Coordinates of C-alpha atoms (C1' of nucleotides) in Angstrom, one line a residue:
Chain A
L1 CA -67.3 -38.5 -29.4
I2 CA -68.2 -41.9 -30.7
G3 CA -68.0 -43.1 -27.2
R4 CA -70.0 -40.3 -25.9
A5 CA -72.9 -41.3 -28.2
A6 CA -72.9 -44.6 -26.4
L7 CA -73.8 -43.0 -23.1
K8 CA -77.5 -43.3 -22.6
S9 CA -79.3 -41.1 -20.3
D10 CA -81.9 -42.9 -18.4
H11 CA -84.9 -40.7 -17.6
R12 CA -87.0 -43.2 -16.0
P13 CA -87.5 -42.5 -12.3
R14 CA -84.0 -42.5 -11.0
T15 CA -82.8 -44.5 -8.2
D16 CA -83.4 -42.6 -5.0
C17 CA -80.1 -42.0 -3.3
A18 CA -81.6 -43.1 -0.1
Q19 CA -82.4 -46.4 -1.7
C20 CA -79.1 -46.8 -3.5
P21 CA -78.3 -50.5 -3.3
L22 CA -74.6 -49.6 -3.2
R23 CA -75.0 -47.3 -0.3
K24 CA -76.6 -50.0 1.8
L25 CA -73.3 -51.9 2.0
S26 CA -71.8 -51.5 5.4
L27 CA -68.6 -50.5 3.6
F28 CA -69.9 -47.0 3.2
R29 CA -70.4 -44.5 5.9
P30 CA -74.0 -43.6 6.6
F31 CA -75.1 -40.3 5.3
S32 CA -77.4 -37.9 7.2
D33 CA -80.7 -37.0 5.6
E34 CA -79.3 -33.6 4.8
E35 CA -76.4 -35.1 3.0
L36 CA -78.6 -37.5 1.1
S37 CA -80.9 -34.8 0.0
F38 CA -78.1 -32.7 -1.3
V39 CA -76.5 -35.6 -3.2
Q40 CA -79.9 -36.4 -4.6
R41 CA -80.2 -32.8 -5.9
F42 CA -76.6 -32.8 -7.0
K43 CA -77.3 -35.8 -9.2
V44 CA -78.5 -34.7 -12.5
A45 CA -78.8 -38.1 -14.3
E46 CA -78.3 -41.8 -14.1
L47 CA -76.6 -43.2 -17.1
K48 CA -75.8 -46.6 -18.5
A49 CA -72.9 -47.3 -20.8
K50 CA -71.9 -50.4 -22.8
P51 CA -68.6 -52.1 -22.6
G52 CA -66.0 -50.1 -24.6
A53 CA -68.0 -46.8 -24.3
T54 CA -65.9 -43.7 -23.7
I55 CA -67.1 -42.1 -20.4
L56 CA -64.6 -39.3 -20.3
Q57 CA -62.2 -38.3 -23.0
E58 CA -58.6 -37.0 -22.6
G59 CA -58.4 -33.3 -23.6
Q60 CA -62.1 -32.7 -23.4
D61 CA -64.0 -30.6 -20.9
S62 CA -66.7 -32.6 -19.4
P63 CA -69.6 -30.9 -17.6
H64 CA -70.0 -33.9 -15.4
L65 CA -68.6 -35.8 -12.5
Y66 CA -69.5 -39.4 -12.0
T67 CA -69.9 -42.0 -9.4
L68 CA -69.6 -45.4 -10.7
L69 CA -72.6 -47.3 -9.3
A70 CA -72.2 -50.6 -11.0
G71 CA -69.7 -52.3 -13.3
W72 CA -66.0 -51.8 -14.0
A73 CA -64.3 -49.0 -15.9
F74 CA -60.7 -47.9 -16.3
R75 CA -58.8 -44.7 -16.6
F76 CA -56.0 -44.6 -19.2
K77 CA -53.8 -42.4 -21.1
A78 CA -52.9 -43.1 -24.7
L79 CA -49.9 -42.1 -26.8
P80 CA -50.0 -41.1 -30.5
D81 CA -49.2 -44.6 -31.7
D82 CA -51.2 -47.4 -30.2
R83 CA -49.5 -47.6 -26.9
R84 CA -51.7 -46.9 -23.9
Q85 CA -51.4 -47.2 -20.2
I86 CA -54.2 -48.1 -17.9
L87 CA -53.8 -45.9 -14.8
D88 CA -56.2 -47.7 -12.6
F89 CA -59.4 -49.6 -12.7
A90 CA -62.6 -48.1 -11.3
L91 CA -65.0 -50.2 -9.3
P92 CA -68.4 -49.3 -7.7
G93 CA -68.2 -46.4 -5.4
N94 CA -65.3 -44.7 -7.2
L95 CA -65.6 -41.1 -8.3
L96 CA -64.6 -40.3 -11.9
G97 CA -63.8 -37.0 -13.5
M98 CA -62.6 -35.1 -10.5
Q99 CA -59.6 -33.7 -12.4
G100 CA -62.1 -32.4 -15.0
A101 CA -64.2 -30.7 -12.3
V102 CA -61.3 -28.9 -10.8
F103 CA -59.2 -28.0 -13.8
E104 CA -61.0 -27.4 -17.0
K105 CA -59.6 -30.3 -19.0
I106 CA -59.0 -33.8 -18.1
E107 CA -55.7 -35.4 -19.2
H108 CA -56.8 -39.0 -19.2
S109 CA -59.7 -41.0 -20.7
V110 CA -62.2 -43.3 -19.0
E111 CA -63.7 -46.3 -20.7
A112 CA -66.4 -48.7 -19.6
L113 CA -65.0 -52.2 -19.2
T114 CA -68.4 -53.9 -18.6
E115 CA -71.9 -52.4 -18.8
V116 CA -71.7 -49.6 -16.2
T117 CA -74.2 -47.6 -14.3
L118 CA -73.1 -44.0 -13.5
C119 CA -74.5 -41.3 -11.4
A120 CA -73.8 -38.0 -13.1
F121 CA -73.3 -34.9 -11.0
D122 CA -73.3 -31.4 -12.3
R123 CA -69.8 -30.0 -12.2
A124 CA -70.9 -26.5 -12.0
R125 CA -72.6 -27.3 -8.7
L126 CA -69.5 -28.7 -7.1
W127 CA -68.9 -25.2 -5.8
E128 CA -72.2 -25.3 -4.0
L129 CA -71.2 -28.6 -2.5
F130 CA -67.9 -27.1 -1.1
N131 CA -69.9 -24.0 0.1
H132 CA -72.6 -25.7 2.0
H133 CA -71.7 -29.2 2.7
P134 CA -68.3 -29.4 4.2
S135 CA -68.6 -33.0 5.2
L136 CA -69.2 -33.9 1.6
A137 CA -66.4 -31.6 0.4
F138 CA -64.2 -33.6 2.7
D139 CA -65.5 -36.8 1.2
V140 CA -64.6 -35.4 -2.3
A141 CA -61.0 -34.8 -1.0
W142 CA -61.0 -38.3 0.5
L143 CA -62.0 -39.9 -2.8
A144 CA -59.4 -37.9 -4.7
S145 CA -56.7 -38.9 -2.3
R146 CA -57.7 -42.5 -2.6
G147 CA -57.4 -42.2 -6.3
E148 CA -53.9 -41.0 -6.0
H149 CA -53.1 -43.8 -3.5
F150 CA -54.0 -46.4 -6.1
V151 CA -51.9 -44.8 -8.9
D152 CA -49.0 -44.6 -6.5
G153 CA -49.2 -48.4 -5.9
N154 CA -49.5 -49.1 -9.7
L155 CA -46.5 -46.8 -10.4
L156 CA -44.4 -48.7 -7.9
A157 CA -45.3 -52.1 -9.5
V158 CA -44.8 -50.9 -13.0
G159 CA -41.6 -49.1 -12.4
R160 CA -39.8 -51.5 -10.0
Q161 CA -41.4 -54.9 -10.0
T162 CA -41.0 -58.0 -12.2
A163 CA -43.8 -59.3 -14.5
E164 CA -44.8 -61.8 -11.9
E165 CA -44.8 -59.4 -9.1
R166 CA -46.9 -56.9 -11.1
V167 CA -49.5 -59.5 -12.0
G168 CA -49.7 -60.6 -8.4
H169 CA -50.0 -57.0 -7.2
L170 CA -52.8 -56.2 -9.6
F171 CA -54.8 -59.4 -8.7
L172 CA -54.4 -58.8 -5.1
Q173 CA -55.4 -55.2 -5.3
L174 CA -58.6 -56.3 -7.2
Y175 CA -59.2 -59.0 -4.8
D176 CA -59.0 -56.7 -1.8
R177 CA -61.1 -54.0 -3.4
L178 CA -63.8 -56.5 -4.5
A179 CA -63.7 -58.3 -1.2
A180 CA -64.6 -55.0 0.5
L181 CA -67.6 -54.7 -1.9
G182 CA -68.6 -58.2 -1.1
A183 CA -67.9 -59.4 -4.7
V184 CA -65.5 -62.2 -3.8
E185 CA -66.6 -65.8 -3.2
G186 CA -64.0 -67.9 -1.6
K187 CA -60.9 -66.4 -3.2
K188 CA -62.5 -66.1 -6.6
F189 CA -63.8 -63.0 -8.3
A190 CA -65.3 -62.2 -11.7
C191 CA -62.7 -60.3 -13.7
P192 CA -64.0 -58.6 -16.9
A193 CA -60.5 -57.4 -17.8
S194 CA -59.0 -59.1 -20.7
Q195 CA -55.2 -60.0 -20.9
R196 CA -54.9 -57.0 -23.2
H197 CA -56.2 -54.7 -20.3
I198 CA -54.0 -56.4 -17.8
A199 CA -51.0 -55.9 -20.0
D200 CA -51.9 -52.3 -20.5
A201 CA -52.3 -51.8 -16.8
L202 CA -49.0 -53.4 -16.0
G203 CA -46.8 -51.9 -18.7
L204 CA -46.2 -55.4 -20.2
S205 CA -46.8 -56.8 -23.7
L206 CA -49.7 -59.0 -24.3
V207 CA -47.6 -62.0 -25.0
H208 CA -45.6 -61.7 -21.9
T209 CA -48.5 -61.1 -19.8
N210 CA -50.0 -64.3 -20.9
K211 CA -46.8 -66.3 -20.4
T212 CA -46.5 -64.8 -16.9
I213 CA -50.0 -65.7 -16.0
Q214 CA -49.4 -69.3 -17.3
R215 CA -46.3 -69.6 -15.2
M216 CA -48.1 -68.4 -12.1
R217 CA -50.9 -70.7 -12.7
R218 CA -48.5 -73.6 -12.9
K219 CA -47.0 -72.6 -9.6
G220 CA -50.4 -72.6 -8.0
L221 CA -50.2 -68.9 -7.2
I222 CA -53.4 -68.1 -9.1
R223 CA -56.1 -69.6 -11.1
W224 CA -57.2 -68.1 -14.3
S225 CA -60.1 -68.4 -16.6
P226 CA -61.1 -65.7 -19.2
D227 CA -63.7 -64.4 -16.9
S228 CA -62.6 -64.9 -13.4
V229 CA -59.5 -65.0 -11.2
E230 CA -58.9 -67.0 -8.1
I231 CA -56.2 -66.3 -5.6
G232 CA -54.3 -69.6 -5.2
D233 CA -51.8 -68.9 -2.5
E234 CA -52.5 -65.6 -0.9
G235 CA -49.7 -65.7 1.6
K236 CA -47.1 -66.4 -1.0
L237 CA -48.5 -63.7 -3.3
R238 CA -48.5 -61.0 -0.5
A239 CA -45.0 -62.0 0.5
M240 CA -43.8 -61.8 -3.1
T241 CA -45.5 -58.4 -3.9
G242 CA -45.1 -56.8 -0.5
R243 CA -48.8 -55.9 -0.7
R244 CA -50.6 -55.6 2.6
E245 CA -54.3 -56.1 2.9
D246 CA -56.4 -53.0 2.4
D247 CA -57.9 -51.5 5.5
R248 CA -61.7 -51.8 5.5
R249 CA -62.6 -48.7 7.3
M250 CA -65.8 -47.1 6.1
R251 CA -65.7 -44.7 3.3
P252 CA -67.8 -42.0 1.7
L253 CA -70.0 -42.7 -1.3
L254 CA -71.2 -39.7 -3.3
Chain B
L1 CA -37.1 -41.7 12.7
I2 CA -33.6 -40.7 12.0
G3 CA -35.0 -38.5 9.3
R4 CA -37.6 -37.1 11.6
A5 CA -34.9 -36.0 13.9
A6 CA -33.4 -33.9 11.1
L7 CA -36.5 -31.8 10.9
K8 CA -35.8 -28.6 12.7
S9 CA -38.6 -26.5 13.9
D10 CA -37.9 -22.9 13.6
H11 CA -39.4 -20.9 16.3
R12 CA -38.1 -17.5 15.3
P13 CA -40.8 -15.1 14.1
R14 CA -42.3 -17.0 11.2
T15 CA -42.8 -15.8 7.9
D16 CA -46.1 -13.9 7.8
C17 CA -48.2 -15.6 5.2
A18 CA -49.2 -12.2 3.7
Q19 CA -45.5 -11.6 3.2
C20 CA -44.7 -15.0 1.8
P21 CA -42.3 -14.6 -1.0
L22 CA -43.7 -17.5 -2.8
R23 CA -47.2 -16.1 -2.7
K24 CA -46.0 -13.0 -4.4
L25 CA -45.5 -14.8 -7.6
S26 CA -48.2 -14.1 -10.0
L27 CA -48.6 -17.8 -10.6
F28 CA -50.6 -18.1 -7.4
R29 CA -54.0 -16.8 -7.0
P30 CA -54.5 -13.8 -4.7
F31 CA -55.9 -14.7 -1.3
S32 CA -58.5 -12.6 0.6
D33 CA -57.5 -11.2 3.9
E34 CA -59.8 -13.6 5.6
E35 CA -58.2 -16.6 3.7
L36 CA -54.8 -15.3 4.6
S37 CA -55.6 -15.0 8.2
F38 CA -56.9 -18.5 8.4
V39 CA -53.9 -20.0 6.6
Q40 CA -51.7 -18.0 9.0
R41 CA -53.6 -19.5 12.0
F42 CA -53.6 -23.0 10.4
K43 CA -49.8 -22.9 10.1
V44 CA -48.3 -24.4 13.2
A45 CA -44.6 -24.2 12.4
E46 CA -42.1 -23.4 9.8
L47 CA -39.4 -26.1 9.4
K48 CA -36.2 -26.5 7.7
A49 CA -34.8 -29.9 6.7
K50 CA -31.5 -30.9 5.2
P51 CA -31.0 -32.9 2.0
G52 CA -31.8 -36.5 2.7
A53 CA -34.1 -35.8 5.6
T54 CA -37.3 -37.9 5.8
I55 CA -40.2 -35.5 5.9
L56 CA -42.9 -38.2 5.9
Q57 CA -42.5 -41.9 6.4
E58 CA -44.5 -44.7 4.8
G59 CA -46.7 -46.4 7.3
Q60 CA -46.6 -43.7 9.9
D61 CA -49.2 -41.4 11.1
S62 CA -48.1 -37.8 10.6
P63 CA -49.9 -35.1 12.6
H64 CA -49.0 -32.6 9.9
L65 CA -49.7 -31.5 6.4
Y66 CA -47.0 -29.5 4.7
T67 CA -46.7 -26.9 2.0
L68 CA -43.2 -26.9 0.4
L69 CA -42.1 -23.3 0.5
A70 CA -38.6 -23.7 -0.9
G71 CA -36.4 -26.4 -2.2
W72 CA -37.1 -29.8 -3.8
A73 CA -38.4 -33.0 -2.2
F74 CA -39.7 -36.2 -3.7
R75 CA -42.4 -38.8 -2.8
F76 CA -41.4 -42.4 -3.1
K77 CA -42.3 -46.0 -2.2
A78 CA -39.7 -48.6 -1.3
L79 CA -39.8 -52.3 -1.5
P80 CA -38.4 -54.7 1.1
D81 CA -35.1 -55.1 -1.0
D82 CA -33.4 -51.9 -2.1
R83 CA -35.7 -51.1 -5.0
R84 CA -37.6 -47.8 -4.7
Q85 CA -39.8 -45.8 -7.0
I86 CA -39.9 -42.1 -6.9
L87 CA -43.6 -41.2 -7.5
D88 CA -43.1 -37.5 -8.2
F89 CA -40.9 -34.6 -7.3
A90 CA -42.3 -31.8 -5.1
L91 CA -41.5 -28.2 -6.0
P92 CA -42.4 -25.0 -4.1
G93 CA -46.1 -24.6 -3.7
N94 CA -46.8 -28.4 -3.6
L95 CA -48.9 -29.8 -0.7
L96 CA -47.4 -32.9 1.0
G97 CA -49.0 -35.4 3.3
M98 CA -52.6 -35.0 2.1
Q99 CA -53.1 -38.8 2.0
G100 CA -52.0 -38.9 5.6
A101 CA -54.4 -36.1 6.6
V102 CA -57.4 -37.9 5.2
F103 CA -56.6 -41.5 5.9
E104 CA -54.7 -42.2 9.1
K105 CA -51.6 -43.7 7.5
I106 CA -49.6 -42.6 4.4
E107 CA -48.4 -45.3 2.1
H108 CA -45.4 -43.4 0.7
S109 CA -42.4 -41.5 2.1
V110 CA -41.3 -38.0 1.4
E111 CA -37.6 -37.1 1.4
A112 CA -35.9 -33.7 1.1
L113 CA -33.7 -33.5 -2.0
T114 CA -32.2 -30.1 -1.2
E115 CA -32.5 -28.1 1.9
V116 CA -36.1 -27.4 2.1
T117 CA -38.4 -25.0 3.9
L118 CA -41.8 -26.3 4.9
C119 CA -44.9 -24.8 6.3
A120 CA -46.5 -27.2 8.7
F121 CA -50.2 -27.3 9.2
D122 CA -52.1 -29.0 11.8
R123 CA -53.9 -32.0 10.4
A124 CA -56.5 -31.9 13.1
R125 CA -57.7 -28.5 12.0
L126 CA -58.2 -29.6 8.4
W127 CA -61.8 -30.2 9.5
E128 CA -62.0 -26.6 10.5
L129 CA -60.8 -25.6 7.1
F130 CA -63.4 -27.6 5.4
N131 CA -66.1 -26.3 7.6
H132 CA -65.5 -22.7 7.5
H133 CA -63.4 -21.9 4.5
P134 CA -64.9 -23.6 1.4
S135 CA -62.7 -21.7 -1.0
L136 CA -59.6 -23.1 0.8
A137 CA -61.3 -26.6 0.9
F138 CA -61.6 -26.4 -2.8
D139 CA -58.0 -25.4 -3.1
V140 CA -57.1 -28.5 -1.1
A141 CA -59.0 -30.6 -3.6
W142 CA -57.4 -28.7 -6.4
L143 CA -53.9 -29.5 -5.1
A144 CA -54.8 -33.2 -4.5
S145 CA -56.1 -33.5 -8.0
R146 CA -53.0 -31.9 -9.4
G147 CA -50.9 -34.4 -7.5
E148 CA -52.8 -37.2 -9.0
H149 CA -52.3 -35.7 -12.5
F150 CA -48.5 -35.8 -12.1
V151 CA -48.5 -39.4 -11.0
D152 CA -50.7 -40.3 -14.0
G153 CA -48.2 -38.8 -16.4
N154 CA -45.3 -40.5 -14.7
L155 CA -47.1 -43.9 -14.9
L156 CA -47.7 -43.4 -18.6
A157 CA -44.0 -42.7 -19.1
V158 CA -42.7 -45.6 -17.0
G159 CA -45.3 -48.1 -18.3
R160 CA -45.3 -47.3 -22.0
Q161 CA -42.4 -45.2 -23.1
T162 CA -38.7 -46.0 -24.0
A163 CA -35.8 -44.8 -21.9
E164 CA -35.2 -41.8 -24.1
E165 CA -38.9 -40.8 -24.0
R166 CA -38.9 -41.2 -20.2
V167 CA -36.0 -39.0 -19.7
G168 CA -37.4 -36.4 -22.1
H169 CA -40.7 -36.5 -20.4
L170 CA -39.2 -36.0 -16.9
F171 CA -37.0 -33.1 -18.1
L172 CA -39.8 -31.4 -19.8
Q173 CA -42.1 -31.8 -16.9
L174 CA -39.5 -30.2 -14.5
Y175 CA -38.9 -27.5 -17.1
D176 CA -42.5 -26.6 -17.4
R177 CA -43.1 -26.6 -13.6
L178 CA -39.9 -24.6 -12.9
A179 CA -40.7 -22.1 -15.6
A180 CA -44.0 -21.4 -14.1
L181 CA -42.1 -20.6 -10.9
G182 CA -39.7 -18.4 -12.7
A183 CA -36.8 -20.8 -11.9
V184 CA -35.7 -21.3 -15.5
E185 CA -33.2 -19.1 -17.3
G186 CA -33.1 -19.5 -21.0
K187 CA -33.9 -23.2 -21.2
K188 CA -31.7 -24.1 -18.3
F189 CA -32.6 -24.9 -14.8
A190 CA -30.8 -26.1 -11.6
C191 CA -31.5 -29.7 -11.0
P192 CA -30.5 -31.2 -7.7
A193 CA -31.6 -34.6 -8.6
S194 CA -28.8 -37.1 -9.2
Q195 CA -28.9 -39.7 -11.9
R196 CA -29.8 -42.2 -9.1
H197 CA -32.9 -40.1 -8.3
I198 CA -33.7 -39.8 -12.1
A199 CA -33.3 -43.5 -12.5
D200 CA -35.7 -44.2 -9.6
A201 CA -38.2 -41.8 -10.9
L202 CA -38.2 -43.5 -14.4
G203 CA -38.1 -47.1 -13.4
L204 CA -34.6 -47.5 -15.0
S205 CA -31.3 -48.7 -13.8
L206 CA -28.7 -46.2 -12.9
V207 CA -26.3 -47.4 -15.7
H208 CA -29.0 -47.2 -18.4
T209 CA -30.2 -43.8 -17.3
N210 CA -26.6 -42.5 -17.7
K211 CA -26.2 -44.0 -21.1
T212 CA -29.6 -42.6 -22.2
I213 CA -28.6 -39.1 -21.0
Q214 CA -25.3 -39.3 -22.8
R215 CA -27.1 -40.4 -26.0
M216 CA -29.6 -37.6 -25.8
R217 CA -26.8 -35.2 -25.2
R218 CA -24.9 -36.3 -28.3
K219 CA -28.1 -35.8 -30.2
G220 CA -28.4 -32.3 -29.0
L221 CA -31.8 -32.9 -27.3
I222 CA -30.6 -31.8 -23.9
R223 CA -27.5 -30.6 -22.1
W224 CA -26.6 -32.0 -18.9
S225 CA -24.3 -31.2 -16.0
P226 CA -24.4 -32.7 -12.6
D227 CA -26.2 -29.7 -11.2
S228 CA -28.3 -28.4 -14.1
V229 CA -30.2 -29.4 -17.2
E230 CA -30.8 -27.5 -20.3
I231 CA -33.5 -28.2 -22.9
G232 CA -31.6 -28.5 -26.2
D233 CA -34.4 -29.0 -28.7
E234 CA -37.7 -28.4 -27.1
G235 CA -39.7 -29.0 -30.2
K236 CA -38.1 -32.4 -30.8
L237 CA -38.4 -33.3 -27.2
R238 CA -42.2 -32.5 -27.1
A239 CA -42.8 -34.3 -30.3
M240 CA -40.9 -37.4 -29.1
T241 CA -42.6 -37.5 -25.7
G242 CA -46.1 -36.2 -26.6
R243 CA -45.8 -33.8 -23.8
R244 CA -47.8 -30.6 -24.2
E245 CA -46.9 -27.5 -22.3
D246 CA -48.4 -27.1 -18.9
D247 CA -51.1 -24.5 -18.6
R248 CA -50.1 -21.5 -16.6
R249 CA -53.4 -20.7 -15.0
M250 CA -53.2 -19.3 -11.5
R251 CA -53.2 -21.9 -8.8
P252 CA -53.8 -21.9 -5.0
L253 CA -51.0 -21.8 -2.5
L254 CA -51.8 -23.0 1.0
Chain C
dC1 C1' -69.7 -72.1 -41.2
dG2 C1' -66.9 -67.8 -42.2
dT3 C1' -65.4 -64.0 -39.2
dT4 C1' -63.7 -62.0 -35.3
dC5 C1' -61.6 -61.5 -31.0
dA6 C1' -59.2 -63.5 -26.9
dA7 C1' -56.0 -66.7 -25.4
dT8 C1' -52.0 -69.5 -26.2
dT9 C1' -47.4 -71.0 -27.7
dG10 C1' -42.8 -71.0 -30.1
dA11 C1' -38.8 -68.6 -31.9
dG12 C1' -35.7 -65.0 -32.1
dA13 C1' -34.3 -60.1 -31.3
dG14 C1' -33.4 -56.2 -28.4
dC15 C1' -33.7 -52.9 -24.7
dG16 C1' -32.4 -52.4 -20.5
dA17 C1' -30.2 -54.9 -16.4
dT18 C1' -26.2 -56.3 -14.1
dC19 C1' -21.3 -56.7 -13.5
dA20 C1' -17.0 -54.5 -13.3
dA21 C1' -13.8 -51.0 -13.8
dG22 C1' -12.4 -46.2 -14.2
dT23 C1' -12.9 -41.1 -13.9
dT24 C1' -14.2 -36.8 -12.2
dT25 C1' -15.7 -33.8 -8.5
dA26 C1' -16.2 -32.2 -3.9
dG27 C1' -15.0 -32.4 0.6
dT28 C1' -11.6 -33.2 4.5
dG29 C1' -7.7 -33.2 7.0
dG30 C1' -2.8 -33.0 7.2
Chain D
dC1 C1' -1.8 -26.7 -1.2
dC2 C1' -1.7 -31.4 -1.5
dA3 C1' -3.0 -36.4 -0.3
dC4 C1' -7.1 -39.0 0.8
dT5 C1' -11.9 -40.3 0.5
dA6 C1' -16.4 -40.8 -0.8
dA7 C1' -20.0 -39.9 -3.9
dA8 C1' -21.5 -39.2 -8.4
dC9 C1' -20.7 -39.9 -13.0
dT10 C1' -18.9 -42.8 -17.1
dT11 C1' -18.0 -46.5 -20.1
dG12 C1' -17.4 -51.4 -21.7
dA13 C1' -19.0 -56.2 -21.7
dT14 C1' -22.3 -59.6 -21.1
dC15 C1' -26.7 -61.4 -19.4
dG16 C1' -31.6 -62.0 -19.6
dC17 C1' -36.3 -60.4 -19.1
dT18 C1' -39.4 -58.8 -22.0
dC19 C1' -40.7 -57.5 -26.8
dT20 C1' -41.9 -58.5 -31.5
dC21 C1' -43.2 -61.6 -35.0
dA22 C1' -45.8 -65.5 -36.4
dA23 C1' -49.1 -69.2 -36.0
dT24 C1' -52.6 -71.9 -34.0
dT25 C1' -56.5 -72.8 -31.1
dG26 C1' -61.0 -71.9 -29.2
dA27 C1' -65.2 -69.5 -28.4
dA28 C1' -68.8 -66.2 -29.7
dC29 C1' -71.7 -64.5 -33.3
dG30 C1' -74.2 -63.4 -37.3

DNA sequence: CGTTCAATTGAGAGCGATCAAGTTTAGTGG
DNA sequence: CCACTAAACTTGATCGCTCTCAATTGAACG
């Protein structure tokens, strides 16, 4: 609820979906005029949230579904004590709150990691989308499946890989996803996640995460600075983690 | 491929969807005649597979999507060495292969844990489903979201809970899911998963899984026999794992 | 300049892994 | 009905990766 207050609705003339800067990337499949016009009407607000703001809260019933337009966020589940597990990071183009739209409650929270821009869609009209826009309905299913795909990979890493492998896996995953968005220069990308976030994503303690990063840095596998990550030896990292490059086929953007 | 060979297509008069014994459970939402007739046409075969058979294989491109009609299966990812992580267990009513239907490759395998009966749907006609049967399209999205929901819970357990908590979480999850299907008597249910499977699902070694189960047995939290599990102290288990009871709302069955 | 938060480093403890035998159970064939 | 076998389950002993505890440093901020 505190977090909710931090969500600011922006009632200035909203970005026209047809002019959406994200949509212009060749990564996203072109939408027909009809699709665009529906998405435009489906969109009820454009929001901004500050780092740390709660976008969706576990156990609550959100009336909205969001597309992350800009910035980073993360999905997580918390335990009664202070343990928490980050389920995955959300980057521009990702859909948030699907579980809430289809069940009535969501069982995870979503928090902004940087300042984020969100497109809010009216959950009540999701039905209309399925009824009259099958291509968009398919896109929703596509995005939901992709979400599961990420969590699958994270579960493998957390359950069966060593600390170094986990760090390598996460950094490669972010590298691949950001590269698709054109947000990598050389092999370097801005990474707003702190070591606490990384630890919570990998199921490691903060201290051990730090020591692991230091060790990998000394080995030349990666370079690290508090606000960016650089892949030092991509081949060795991929071999070590078993992570293949993401495919770069076009994808939908709601 | 070996596993694929073990999939036996059954060309005897197939179960009529309207007569599907699973669908008769009050757990599943009633389908209209029109929905039933489409599902019936969407269904291209009814298969049986023996324990250990590979239903879907990581990296392959399966032409089918399956609903598990009877038996248990599990989704997993394997590493180059012999490590593997079970992502979740599939029980009757679960949809398998959605990721393969929407991308072209699936990034996880699915193996039969018991003898299973599967309804095979033609992936190519998923498009027709989305185009002409919005209510079913919504059901597909519903099932996909529920799949992610399970993996989320498993990731929390594996990443941030102790061995005892993980075992408790898994047994409670199975208990809840099986209870919804009417497959629990008292607090006891048949569990075809071996300790190796449980270990692979929880990210633990086989030895430690065994020792943890023994300890929980001595504490009266659970009872264990090689082919069934009984919840000994549900309250204490739920408190310890933070796992609330599943909701029992009606759900779709494809 | 205190304060605070992220990163870093050292030391020691412990949970869970690995190694190594056993034991029970189920299935098979004599 | 009884060896024989293989798979699953148990249990003990030891190792080590990762955790926790404890400080220190550095950067950002009011």
